[in-house]
Coordinates of C-alpha atoms and ligand atoms in Angstrom, one line a residue:
Chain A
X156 CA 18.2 -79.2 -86.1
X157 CA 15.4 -81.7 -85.1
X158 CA 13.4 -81.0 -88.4
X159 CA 14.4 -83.7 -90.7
X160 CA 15.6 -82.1 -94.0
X161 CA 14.9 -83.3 -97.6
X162 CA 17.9 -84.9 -99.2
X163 CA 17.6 -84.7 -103.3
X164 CA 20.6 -86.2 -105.4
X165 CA 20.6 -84.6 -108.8
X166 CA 22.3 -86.4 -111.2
X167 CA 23.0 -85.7 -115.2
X168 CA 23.1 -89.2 -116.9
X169 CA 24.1 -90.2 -120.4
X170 CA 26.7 -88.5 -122.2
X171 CA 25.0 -84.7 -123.5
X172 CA 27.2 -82.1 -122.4
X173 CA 24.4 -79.8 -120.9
X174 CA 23.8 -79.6 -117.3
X175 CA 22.0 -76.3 -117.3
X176 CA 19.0 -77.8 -116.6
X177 CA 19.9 -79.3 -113.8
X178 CA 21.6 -76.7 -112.0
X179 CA 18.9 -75.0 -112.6
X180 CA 16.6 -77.8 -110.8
X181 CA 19.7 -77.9 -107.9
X182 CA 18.8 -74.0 -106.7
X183 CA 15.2 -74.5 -106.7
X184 CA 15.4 -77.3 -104.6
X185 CA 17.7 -75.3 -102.3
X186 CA 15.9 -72.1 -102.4
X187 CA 12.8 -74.7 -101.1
X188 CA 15.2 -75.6 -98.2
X189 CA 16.0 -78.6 -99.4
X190 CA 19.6 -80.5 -99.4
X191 CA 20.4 -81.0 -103.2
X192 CA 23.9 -83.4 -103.8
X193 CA 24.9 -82.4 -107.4
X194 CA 27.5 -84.7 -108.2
X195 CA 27.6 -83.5 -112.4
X196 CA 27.6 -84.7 -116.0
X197 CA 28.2 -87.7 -117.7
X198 CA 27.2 -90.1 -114.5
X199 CA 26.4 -93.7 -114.9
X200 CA 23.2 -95.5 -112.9
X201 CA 26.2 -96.8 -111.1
X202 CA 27.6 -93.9 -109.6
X203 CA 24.1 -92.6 -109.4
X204 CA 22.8 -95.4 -107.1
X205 CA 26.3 -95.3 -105.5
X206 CA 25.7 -91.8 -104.5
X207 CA 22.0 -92.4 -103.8
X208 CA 23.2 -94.5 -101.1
X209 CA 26.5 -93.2 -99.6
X210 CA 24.1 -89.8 -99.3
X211 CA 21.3 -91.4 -97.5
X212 CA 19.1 -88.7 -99.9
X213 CA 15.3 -89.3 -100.1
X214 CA 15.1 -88.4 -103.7
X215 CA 16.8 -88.6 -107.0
X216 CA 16.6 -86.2 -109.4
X217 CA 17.8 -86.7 -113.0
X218 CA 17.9 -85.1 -116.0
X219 CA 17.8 -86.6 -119.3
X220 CA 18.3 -84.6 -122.7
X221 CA 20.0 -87.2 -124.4
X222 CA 16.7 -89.7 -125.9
X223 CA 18.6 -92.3 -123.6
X224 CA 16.3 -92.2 -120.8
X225 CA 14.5 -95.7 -121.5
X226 CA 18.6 -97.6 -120.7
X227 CA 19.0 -95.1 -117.9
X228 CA 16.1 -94.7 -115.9
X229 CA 15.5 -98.4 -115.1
X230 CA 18.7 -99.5 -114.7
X231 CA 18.8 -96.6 -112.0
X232 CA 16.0 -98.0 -110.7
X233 CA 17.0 -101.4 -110.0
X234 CA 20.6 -100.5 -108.6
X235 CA 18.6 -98.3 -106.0
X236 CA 16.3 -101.5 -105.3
X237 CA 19.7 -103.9 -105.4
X238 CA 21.0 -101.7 -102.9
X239 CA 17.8 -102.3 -100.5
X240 CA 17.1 -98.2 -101.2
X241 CA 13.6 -99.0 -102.3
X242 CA 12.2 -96.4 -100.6
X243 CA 13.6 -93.8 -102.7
X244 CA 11.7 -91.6 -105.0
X245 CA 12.8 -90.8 -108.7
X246 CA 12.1 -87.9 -110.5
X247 CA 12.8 -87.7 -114.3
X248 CA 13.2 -84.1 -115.9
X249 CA 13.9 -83.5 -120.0
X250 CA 12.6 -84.5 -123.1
X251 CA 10.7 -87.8 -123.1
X252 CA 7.6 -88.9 -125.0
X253 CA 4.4 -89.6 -124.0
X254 CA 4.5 -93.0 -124.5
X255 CA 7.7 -93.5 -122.6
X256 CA 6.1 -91.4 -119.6
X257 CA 3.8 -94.5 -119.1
X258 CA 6.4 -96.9 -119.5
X259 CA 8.8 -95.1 -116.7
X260 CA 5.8 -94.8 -114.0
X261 CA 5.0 -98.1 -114.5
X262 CA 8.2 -99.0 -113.7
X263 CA 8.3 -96.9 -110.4
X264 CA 9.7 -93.3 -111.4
X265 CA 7.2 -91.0 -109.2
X266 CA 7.1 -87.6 -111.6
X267 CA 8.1 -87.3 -114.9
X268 CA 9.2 -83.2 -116.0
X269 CA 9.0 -82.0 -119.5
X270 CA 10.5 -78.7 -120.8
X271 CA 8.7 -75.7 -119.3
X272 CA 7.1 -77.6 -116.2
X273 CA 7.2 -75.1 -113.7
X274 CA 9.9 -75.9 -110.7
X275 CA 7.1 -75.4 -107.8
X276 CA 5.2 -78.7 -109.2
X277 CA 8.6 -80.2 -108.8
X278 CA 9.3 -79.1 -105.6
X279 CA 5.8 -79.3 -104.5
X280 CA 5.5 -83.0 -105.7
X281 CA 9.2 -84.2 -104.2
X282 CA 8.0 -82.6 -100.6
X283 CA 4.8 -84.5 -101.0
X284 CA 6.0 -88.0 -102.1
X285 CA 9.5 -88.0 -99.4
X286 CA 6.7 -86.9 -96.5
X287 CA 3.9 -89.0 -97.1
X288 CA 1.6 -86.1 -97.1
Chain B
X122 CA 21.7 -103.0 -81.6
X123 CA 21.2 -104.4 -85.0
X124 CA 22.3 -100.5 -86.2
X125 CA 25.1 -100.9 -85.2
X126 CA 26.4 -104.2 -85.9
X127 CA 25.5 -103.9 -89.4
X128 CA 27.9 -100.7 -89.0
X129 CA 30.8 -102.9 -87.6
X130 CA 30.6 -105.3 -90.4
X131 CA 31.1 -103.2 -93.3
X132 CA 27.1 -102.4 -94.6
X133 CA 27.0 -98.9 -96.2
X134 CA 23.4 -98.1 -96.2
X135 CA 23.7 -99.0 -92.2
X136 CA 26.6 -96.4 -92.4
X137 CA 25.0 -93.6 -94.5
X138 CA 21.8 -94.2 -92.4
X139 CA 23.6 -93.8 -89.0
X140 CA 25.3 -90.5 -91.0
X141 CA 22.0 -89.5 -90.9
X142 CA 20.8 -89.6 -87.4
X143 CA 24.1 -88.4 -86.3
X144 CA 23.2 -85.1 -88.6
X145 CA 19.9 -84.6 -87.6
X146 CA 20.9 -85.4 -84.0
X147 CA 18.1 -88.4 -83.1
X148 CA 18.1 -90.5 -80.4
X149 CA 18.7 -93.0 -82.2
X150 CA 22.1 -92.1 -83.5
X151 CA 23.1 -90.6 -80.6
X152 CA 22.9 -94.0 -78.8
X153 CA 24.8 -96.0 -81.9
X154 CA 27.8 -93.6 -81.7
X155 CA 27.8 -94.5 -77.5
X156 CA 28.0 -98.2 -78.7
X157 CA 30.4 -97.6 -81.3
X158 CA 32.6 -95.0 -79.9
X159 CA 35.2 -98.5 -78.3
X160 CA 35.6 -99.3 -82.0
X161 CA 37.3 -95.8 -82.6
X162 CA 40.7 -94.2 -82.4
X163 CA 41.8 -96.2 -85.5
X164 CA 41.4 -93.5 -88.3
X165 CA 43.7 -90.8 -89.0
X166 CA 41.9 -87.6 -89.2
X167 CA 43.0 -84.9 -92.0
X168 CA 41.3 -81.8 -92.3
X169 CA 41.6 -79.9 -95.9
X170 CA 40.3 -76.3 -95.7
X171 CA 40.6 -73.1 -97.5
X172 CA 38.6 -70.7 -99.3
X173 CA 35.9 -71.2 -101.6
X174 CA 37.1 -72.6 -105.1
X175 CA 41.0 -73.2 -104.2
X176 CA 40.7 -77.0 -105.1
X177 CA 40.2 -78.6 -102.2
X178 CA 38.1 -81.3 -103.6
X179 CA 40.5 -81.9 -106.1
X180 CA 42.8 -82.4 -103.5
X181 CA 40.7 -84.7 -101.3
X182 CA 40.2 -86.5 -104.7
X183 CA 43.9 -86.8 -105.4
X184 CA 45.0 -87.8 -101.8
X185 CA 42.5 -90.4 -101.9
X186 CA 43.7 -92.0 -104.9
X187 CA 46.8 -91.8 -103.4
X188 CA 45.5 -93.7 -100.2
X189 CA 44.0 -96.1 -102.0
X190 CA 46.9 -97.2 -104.0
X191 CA 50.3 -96.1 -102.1
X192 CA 53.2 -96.7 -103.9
X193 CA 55.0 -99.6 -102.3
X194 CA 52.4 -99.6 -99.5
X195 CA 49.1 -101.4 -98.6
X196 CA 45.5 -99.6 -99.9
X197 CA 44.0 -97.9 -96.7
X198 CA 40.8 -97.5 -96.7
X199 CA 39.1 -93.7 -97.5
X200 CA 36.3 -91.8 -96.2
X201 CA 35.1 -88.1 -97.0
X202 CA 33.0 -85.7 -95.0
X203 CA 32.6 -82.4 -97.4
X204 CA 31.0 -80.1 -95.5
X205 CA 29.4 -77.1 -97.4
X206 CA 27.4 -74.0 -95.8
X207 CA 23.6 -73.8 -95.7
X208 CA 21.8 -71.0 -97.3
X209 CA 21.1 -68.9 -94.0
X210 CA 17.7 -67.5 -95.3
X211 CA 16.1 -71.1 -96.7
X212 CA 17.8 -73.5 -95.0
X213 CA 19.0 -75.7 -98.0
X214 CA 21.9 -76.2 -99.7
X215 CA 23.7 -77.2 -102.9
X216 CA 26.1 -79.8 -102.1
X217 CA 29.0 -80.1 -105.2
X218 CA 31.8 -81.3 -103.9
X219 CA 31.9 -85.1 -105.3
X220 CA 31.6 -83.1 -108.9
X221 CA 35.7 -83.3 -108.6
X222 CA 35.7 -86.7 -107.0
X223 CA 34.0 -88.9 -109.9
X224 CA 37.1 -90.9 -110.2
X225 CA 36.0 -92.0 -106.9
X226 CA 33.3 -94.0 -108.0
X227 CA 32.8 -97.8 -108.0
X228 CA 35.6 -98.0 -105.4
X229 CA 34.4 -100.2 -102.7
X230 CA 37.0 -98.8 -100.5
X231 CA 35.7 -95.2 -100.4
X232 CA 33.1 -93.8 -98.6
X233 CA 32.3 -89.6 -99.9
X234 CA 29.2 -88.0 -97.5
X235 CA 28.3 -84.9 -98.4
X236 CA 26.7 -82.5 -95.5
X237 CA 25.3 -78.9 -95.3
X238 CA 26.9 -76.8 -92.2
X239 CA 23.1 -76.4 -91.1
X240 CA 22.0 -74.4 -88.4
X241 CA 24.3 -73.2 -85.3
X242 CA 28.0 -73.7 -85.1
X243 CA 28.1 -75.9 -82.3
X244 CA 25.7 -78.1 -83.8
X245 CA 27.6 -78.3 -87.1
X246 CA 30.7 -79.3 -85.0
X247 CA 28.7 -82.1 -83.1
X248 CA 27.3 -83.6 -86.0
X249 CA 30.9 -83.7 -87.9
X250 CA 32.8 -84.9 -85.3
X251 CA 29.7 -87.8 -84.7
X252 CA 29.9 -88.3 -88.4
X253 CA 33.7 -89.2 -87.9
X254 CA 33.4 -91.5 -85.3
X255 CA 31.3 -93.3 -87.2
X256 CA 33.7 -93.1 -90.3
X257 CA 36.6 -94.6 -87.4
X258 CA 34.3 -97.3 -86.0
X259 CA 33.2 -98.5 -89.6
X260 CA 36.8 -99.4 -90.0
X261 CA 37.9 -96.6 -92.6
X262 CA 41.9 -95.6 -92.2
X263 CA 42.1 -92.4 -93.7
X264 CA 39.2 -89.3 -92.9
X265 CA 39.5 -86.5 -95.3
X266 CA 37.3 -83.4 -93.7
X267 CA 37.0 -80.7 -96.4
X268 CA 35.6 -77.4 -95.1
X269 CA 35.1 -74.1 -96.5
X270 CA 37.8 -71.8 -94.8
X271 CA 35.7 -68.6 -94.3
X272 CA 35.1 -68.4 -90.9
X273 CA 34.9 -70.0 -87.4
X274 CA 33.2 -72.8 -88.5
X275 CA 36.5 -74.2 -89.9
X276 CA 38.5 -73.8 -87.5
X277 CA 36.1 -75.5 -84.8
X278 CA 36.0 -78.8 -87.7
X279 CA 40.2 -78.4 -88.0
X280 CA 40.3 -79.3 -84.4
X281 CA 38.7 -82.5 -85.0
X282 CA 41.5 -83.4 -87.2
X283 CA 44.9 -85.0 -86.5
X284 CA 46.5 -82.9 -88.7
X285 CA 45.1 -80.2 -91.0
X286 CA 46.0 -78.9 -94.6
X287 CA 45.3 -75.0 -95.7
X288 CA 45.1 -74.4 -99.2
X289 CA 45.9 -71.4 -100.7
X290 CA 46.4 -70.6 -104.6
X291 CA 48.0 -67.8 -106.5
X292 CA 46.6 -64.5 -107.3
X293 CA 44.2 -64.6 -104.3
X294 CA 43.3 -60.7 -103.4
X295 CA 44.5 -58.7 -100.6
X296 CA 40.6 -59.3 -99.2
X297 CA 41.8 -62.8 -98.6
X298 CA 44.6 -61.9 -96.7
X299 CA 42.4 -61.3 -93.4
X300 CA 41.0 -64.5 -93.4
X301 CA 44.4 -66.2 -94.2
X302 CA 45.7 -65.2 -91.6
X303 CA 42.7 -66.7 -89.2
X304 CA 43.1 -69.7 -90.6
X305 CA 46.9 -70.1 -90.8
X306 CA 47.1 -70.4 -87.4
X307 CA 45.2 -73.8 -87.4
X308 CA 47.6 -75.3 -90.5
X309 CA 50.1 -78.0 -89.9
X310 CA 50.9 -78.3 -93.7
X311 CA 50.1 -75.5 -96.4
X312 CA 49.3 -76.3 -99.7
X313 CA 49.6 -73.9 -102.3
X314 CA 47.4 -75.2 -105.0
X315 CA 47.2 -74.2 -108.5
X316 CA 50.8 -74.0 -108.9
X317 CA 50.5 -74.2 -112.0
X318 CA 49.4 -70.7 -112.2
X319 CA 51.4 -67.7 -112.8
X320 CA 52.4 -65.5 -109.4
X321 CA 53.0 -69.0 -107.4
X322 CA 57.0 -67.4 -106.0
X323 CA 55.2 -64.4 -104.5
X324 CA 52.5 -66.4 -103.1
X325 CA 54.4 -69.0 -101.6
X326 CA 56.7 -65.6 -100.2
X327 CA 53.8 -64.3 -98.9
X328 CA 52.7 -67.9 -96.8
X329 CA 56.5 -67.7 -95.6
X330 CA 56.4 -64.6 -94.4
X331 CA 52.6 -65.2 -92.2
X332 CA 54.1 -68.3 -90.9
X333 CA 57.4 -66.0 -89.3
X334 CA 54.7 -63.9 -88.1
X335 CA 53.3 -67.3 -87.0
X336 CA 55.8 -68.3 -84.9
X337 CA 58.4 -66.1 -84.5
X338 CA 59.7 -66.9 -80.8
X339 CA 60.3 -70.4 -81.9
X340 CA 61.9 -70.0 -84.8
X341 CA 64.5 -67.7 -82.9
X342 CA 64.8 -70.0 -80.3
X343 CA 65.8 -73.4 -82.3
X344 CA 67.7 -71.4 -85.1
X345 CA 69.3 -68.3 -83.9
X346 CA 68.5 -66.1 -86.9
X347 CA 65.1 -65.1 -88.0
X348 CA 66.0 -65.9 -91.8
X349 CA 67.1 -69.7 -91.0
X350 CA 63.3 -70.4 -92.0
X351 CA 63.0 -74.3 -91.8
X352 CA 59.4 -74.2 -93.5
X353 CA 61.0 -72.3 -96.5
X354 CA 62.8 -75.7 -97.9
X355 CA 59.8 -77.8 -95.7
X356 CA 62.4 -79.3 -93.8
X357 CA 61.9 -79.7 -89.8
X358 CA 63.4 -78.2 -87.3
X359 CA 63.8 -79.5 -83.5
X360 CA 62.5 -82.7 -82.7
X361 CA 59.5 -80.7 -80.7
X362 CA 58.8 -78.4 -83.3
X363 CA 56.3 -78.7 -85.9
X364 CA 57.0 -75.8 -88.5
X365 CA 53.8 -75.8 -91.3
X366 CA 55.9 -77.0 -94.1
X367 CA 54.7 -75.2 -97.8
X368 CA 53.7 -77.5 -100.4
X369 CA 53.1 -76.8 -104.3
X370 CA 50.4 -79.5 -105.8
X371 CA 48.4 -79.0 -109.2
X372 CA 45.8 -80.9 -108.1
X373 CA 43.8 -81.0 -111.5
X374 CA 46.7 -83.1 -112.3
X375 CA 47.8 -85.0 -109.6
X376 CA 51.3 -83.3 -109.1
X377 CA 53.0 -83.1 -105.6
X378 CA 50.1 -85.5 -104.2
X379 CA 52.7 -87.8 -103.3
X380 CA 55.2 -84.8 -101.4
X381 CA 52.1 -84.1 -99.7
X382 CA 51.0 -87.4 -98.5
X383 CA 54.9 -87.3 -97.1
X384 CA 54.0 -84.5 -95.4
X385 CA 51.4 -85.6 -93.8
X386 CA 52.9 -89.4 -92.9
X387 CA 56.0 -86.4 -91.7
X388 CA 53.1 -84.8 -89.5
X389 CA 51.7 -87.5 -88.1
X390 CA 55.3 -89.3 -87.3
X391 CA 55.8 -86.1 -85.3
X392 CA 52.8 -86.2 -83.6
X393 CA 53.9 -89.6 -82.5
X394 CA 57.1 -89.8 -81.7
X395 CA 56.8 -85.6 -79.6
X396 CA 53.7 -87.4 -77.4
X397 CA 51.7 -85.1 -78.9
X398 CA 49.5 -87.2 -80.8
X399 CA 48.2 -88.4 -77.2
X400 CA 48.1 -84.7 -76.8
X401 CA 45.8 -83.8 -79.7
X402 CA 43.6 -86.9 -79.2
X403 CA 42.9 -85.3 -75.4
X404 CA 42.2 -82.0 -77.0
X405 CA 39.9 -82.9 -79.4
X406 CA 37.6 -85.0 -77.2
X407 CA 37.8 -82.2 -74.6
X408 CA 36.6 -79.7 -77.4
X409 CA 34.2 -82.3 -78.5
X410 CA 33.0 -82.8 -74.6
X411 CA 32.9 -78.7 -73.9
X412 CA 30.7 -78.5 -77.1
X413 CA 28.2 -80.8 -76.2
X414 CA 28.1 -79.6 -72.5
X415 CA 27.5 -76.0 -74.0
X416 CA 24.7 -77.4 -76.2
X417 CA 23.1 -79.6 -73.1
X418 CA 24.0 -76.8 -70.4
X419 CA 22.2 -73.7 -72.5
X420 CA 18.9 -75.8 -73.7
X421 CA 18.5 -77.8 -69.6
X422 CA 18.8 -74.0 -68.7
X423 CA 16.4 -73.2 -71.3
X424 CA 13.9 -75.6 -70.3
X425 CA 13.9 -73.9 -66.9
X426 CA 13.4 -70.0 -67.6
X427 CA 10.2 -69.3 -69.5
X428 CA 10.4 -67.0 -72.8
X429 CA 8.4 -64.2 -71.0
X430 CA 10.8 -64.3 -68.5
X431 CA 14.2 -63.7 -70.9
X432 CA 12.0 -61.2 -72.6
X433 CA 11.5 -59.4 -69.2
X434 CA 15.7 -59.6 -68.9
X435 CA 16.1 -58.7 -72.0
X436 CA 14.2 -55.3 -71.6
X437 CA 15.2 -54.5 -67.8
X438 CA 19.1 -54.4 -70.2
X439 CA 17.6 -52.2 -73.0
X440 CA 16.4 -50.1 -69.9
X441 CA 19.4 -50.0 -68.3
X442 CA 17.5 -51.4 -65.3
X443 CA 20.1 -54.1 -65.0
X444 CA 24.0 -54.9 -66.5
X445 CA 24.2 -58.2 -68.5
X446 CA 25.6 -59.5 -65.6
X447 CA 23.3 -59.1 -63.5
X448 CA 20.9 -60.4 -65.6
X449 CA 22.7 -63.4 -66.5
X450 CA 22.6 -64.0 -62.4
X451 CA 19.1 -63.7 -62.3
X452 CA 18.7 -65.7 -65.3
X453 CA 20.5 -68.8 -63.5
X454 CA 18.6 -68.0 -60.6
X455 CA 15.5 -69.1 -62.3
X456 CA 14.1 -65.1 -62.3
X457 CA 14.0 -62.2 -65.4
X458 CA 14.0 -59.3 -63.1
X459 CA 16.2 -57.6 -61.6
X460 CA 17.9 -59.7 -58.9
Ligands
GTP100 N1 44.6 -74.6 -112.9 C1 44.3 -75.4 -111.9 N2 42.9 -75.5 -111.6 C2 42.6 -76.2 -110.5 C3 43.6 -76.9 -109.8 N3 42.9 -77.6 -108.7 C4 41.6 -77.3 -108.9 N4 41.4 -76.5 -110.0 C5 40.1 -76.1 -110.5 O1 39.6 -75.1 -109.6 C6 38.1 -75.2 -109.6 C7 37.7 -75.5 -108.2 O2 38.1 -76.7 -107.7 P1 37.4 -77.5 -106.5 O3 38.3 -78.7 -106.3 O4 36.0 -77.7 -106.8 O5 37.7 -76.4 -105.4 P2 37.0 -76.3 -103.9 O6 38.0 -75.6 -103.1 O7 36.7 -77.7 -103.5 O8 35.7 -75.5 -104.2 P3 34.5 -75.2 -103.1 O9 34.2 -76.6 -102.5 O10 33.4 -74.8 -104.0 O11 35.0 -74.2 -102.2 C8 37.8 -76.4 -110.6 O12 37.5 -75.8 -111.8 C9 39.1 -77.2 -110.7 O13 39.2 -77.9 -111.9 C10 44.9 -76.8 -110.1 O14 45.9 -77.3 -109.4 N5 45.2 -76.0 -111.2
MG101 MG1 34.8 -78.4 -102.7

């Protein structure tokens, strides 16, 4: 009970119907001991910062086939910052170029997962940004 | 207490933070709920359980639409605890329960919290019924508490609810029966979801005929004849009598939501107007108290015997040096051996 446990929300944006990937992602996480909220497919930054908050998690996950991740990812960003959860980490998983993996850690995401990345970076690198170590 | 106040007021992240102390058990929250616990006794508390994958979600997502928007009455304000079990070998847990509740979303007057059942029982109890009374004192009218019904986990979280729905569906196995009837005991209203699903008539025989077996004195008592079944046509009987009416819903598509909101505005009238809403208020603190004197009781006592000397109680049973008993004497005593 004391021990505090890692809160993830994993989230499918944008409008592919594939969520594979995430689930996938989801049962890691768990199988790490972690809490994982999956709340789905086709979810807005709104309902994802909405659930970001309402969850109190200390990471979000999301997962991003569709090519739309330079509207997404930011705008996720700044509804988490609007809604004074600043402090919450962001993790991006799917297909995204080079170029645009700059762009999205300059803007604050904390890991960026292509295809193939093996889920114990992931999990290794969300336990190490949420406890500081 | 700044916590706290921002609490009162309406700010959610002060609210999903609190959530969070409550569940992990800190100091911290544990004194926020002691300053907010005056502000409670507002909320009506329903409890939806049932086993895995009967649509209780749906439900929860249904009935809150219907809370928000009553027809012909004022928008009360929703919260949601969904409660799913931890993996007992890692510890985590995949929590999906707001997959069925996106409609949710963007509604300022709705409040979904998601939380993993955790380690012990008791502790899972605590930390829902804290979660609750911070739901209450945060002003929300209406507290959905969606459980999985598999076990005795459920039926410690039903009796922190005013009144509690079991959901069944068609076609459920013969497996299921065992457990049905565990958790039958604890419905006020039963839902039988899915009904649009072939083999709902023999189902909904089948919940008629546990909820004779239910309460058969009574129903011979106020009616005479065991076949004058009052729950059948969800009617009520006697004025002190609460029979668990049966309710059909398709929850996928929001049909018989609004029978089964009257069913629960029915249950909680009753509760009312019998005194026993007093009655179930008292009972759910005491269980509430008990709980948390169990807790405190076994880890001050803990605190006082050292691990070598359970061990050395442990073996003298195992031995047959000593009855559990005796040991348990000893134990309190402050002493592993034999008394
Ligand atoms: N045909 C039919 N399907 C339904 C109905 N209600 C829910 N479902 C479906 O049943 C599945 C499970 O629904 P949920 O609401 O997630 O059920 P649950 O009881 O919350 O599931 P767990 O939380 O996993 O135990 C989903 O695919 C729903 O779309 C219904 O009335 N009719
Ligand atoms: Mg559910």
């Amino acid at each position: 009970m004391a021990e505090k446990k890692i809160r993830v929300l994993v989230a499918k944006p944008g409008l592919d119907g594939h969520d594979r990937g995430a689930k996938v992602i989801a049962r890691a996480l768990r199988d790490a001991g972690m809490e994982v909220i999956y709340t789905g497919l086709r979810q807005t930054p709104e309902m994802i910062a909405e659930a970001a908050l309402q969850e109190d998690v200390d990471a979000v996950g999301l997962s991003i086939l569709s090519g739309a991740h330079m509207a997404l990812v930011p705008r996720v960003l700044d509804l988490l910052r609007a809604n004074g959860q600043d402090k919450v980490r962001v993790f991006v998983g799917g297909i995204i170029p080079d170029e645009d993996v700059t762009k999205l850690q300059a803007a604050g995401v904390a890991g960026v997962y292509g295809p193939g990345s093996p889920t114990q970076k992931i999990i290794d690198d969300i336990r190490a940004t949420v406890t500081g170590a | 207490m700044d916590l706290v106040r921002s609490v009162l007021s309406g700010d959610r992240l002060a609210l999903a933070r609190l959530l969070s102390q409550v569940e992990s058990g800190d100091q911290a929250g544990v004194e926020a709920l002691n300053a907010l616990f005056p502000h409670t006794g507002g909320g009506q508390l329903i409890g939806v359980t049932g086993a895995p994958g009967t649509g209780k979600s749906s439900l929860v997502n249904q009935l809150a639409l219907h809370y928000r928007q009553p027809p012909g009455g004022e928008p009360r304000r929703v919260a949601i605890l969904a409660v799913d079990p931890s993996s007992p070998f890692t510890g985590g847990a995949v929590l999906g329960d707001r997959i069925r509740m996106r409609e949710l979303s963007g509604d300022e007057g709705v409040f979904i919290r998601s939380m993993a059942s955790r380690g012990s029982l008791g502790g899972l109890a605590a930390a829902s019924a804290g979660a609750v009374q911070a739901f209450d004192a945060a002003g929300y009218d209406i507290i959905l508490i969606e459980t999985v019904g598999s076990g005795q986990s459920e039926v410690e979280i039903a009796k922190l609810a005013h009144t509690t729905l079991v959901v069944d569906v068609p076609g459920l196995g013969d497996d299921v029966q065992a457990i049905k009837a565990g958790i039958l005991e604890i419905a006020d209203i039963l839902v039988l979801n899915k009904a649009d699903r072939p083999g709902v008539e023999s189902a909904e025989r089948a919940l008629q005929g546990m909820l004779k077996l239910g309460h058969p004195t009574k129903r011979v008592m106020h009616h005479g004849r065991t076949e004058d079944v009052a729950a059948a046509k969800g009617e009520q009987a006697a004025a002190d009598e609460w029979i668990p009416p049966i309710r059909r819903t398709v929850a996928t598509e929001g049909k018989g939501i609004v029978e089964l909101a009257m069913s629960i505005e029915g249950h909680r009238q009753f509760l009312e107007s019998s005194g026993e809403w007093r009655g179930r208020e008292r009972a759910r603190l005491q269980n509430e108290v008990e709980l948390l004197l169990q807790g405190e009781l076994m880890s001050a006592w803990r605190s006082r015997v050292s691990p070598a000397q359970y061990e050395a109680a442990l073996d003298a049973l195992v031995e047959r040096k000593q009855s559990p008993r005796q040991a348990v004497a000893a134990l309190l005593n402050g002493h592993g051996g034999k008394a």
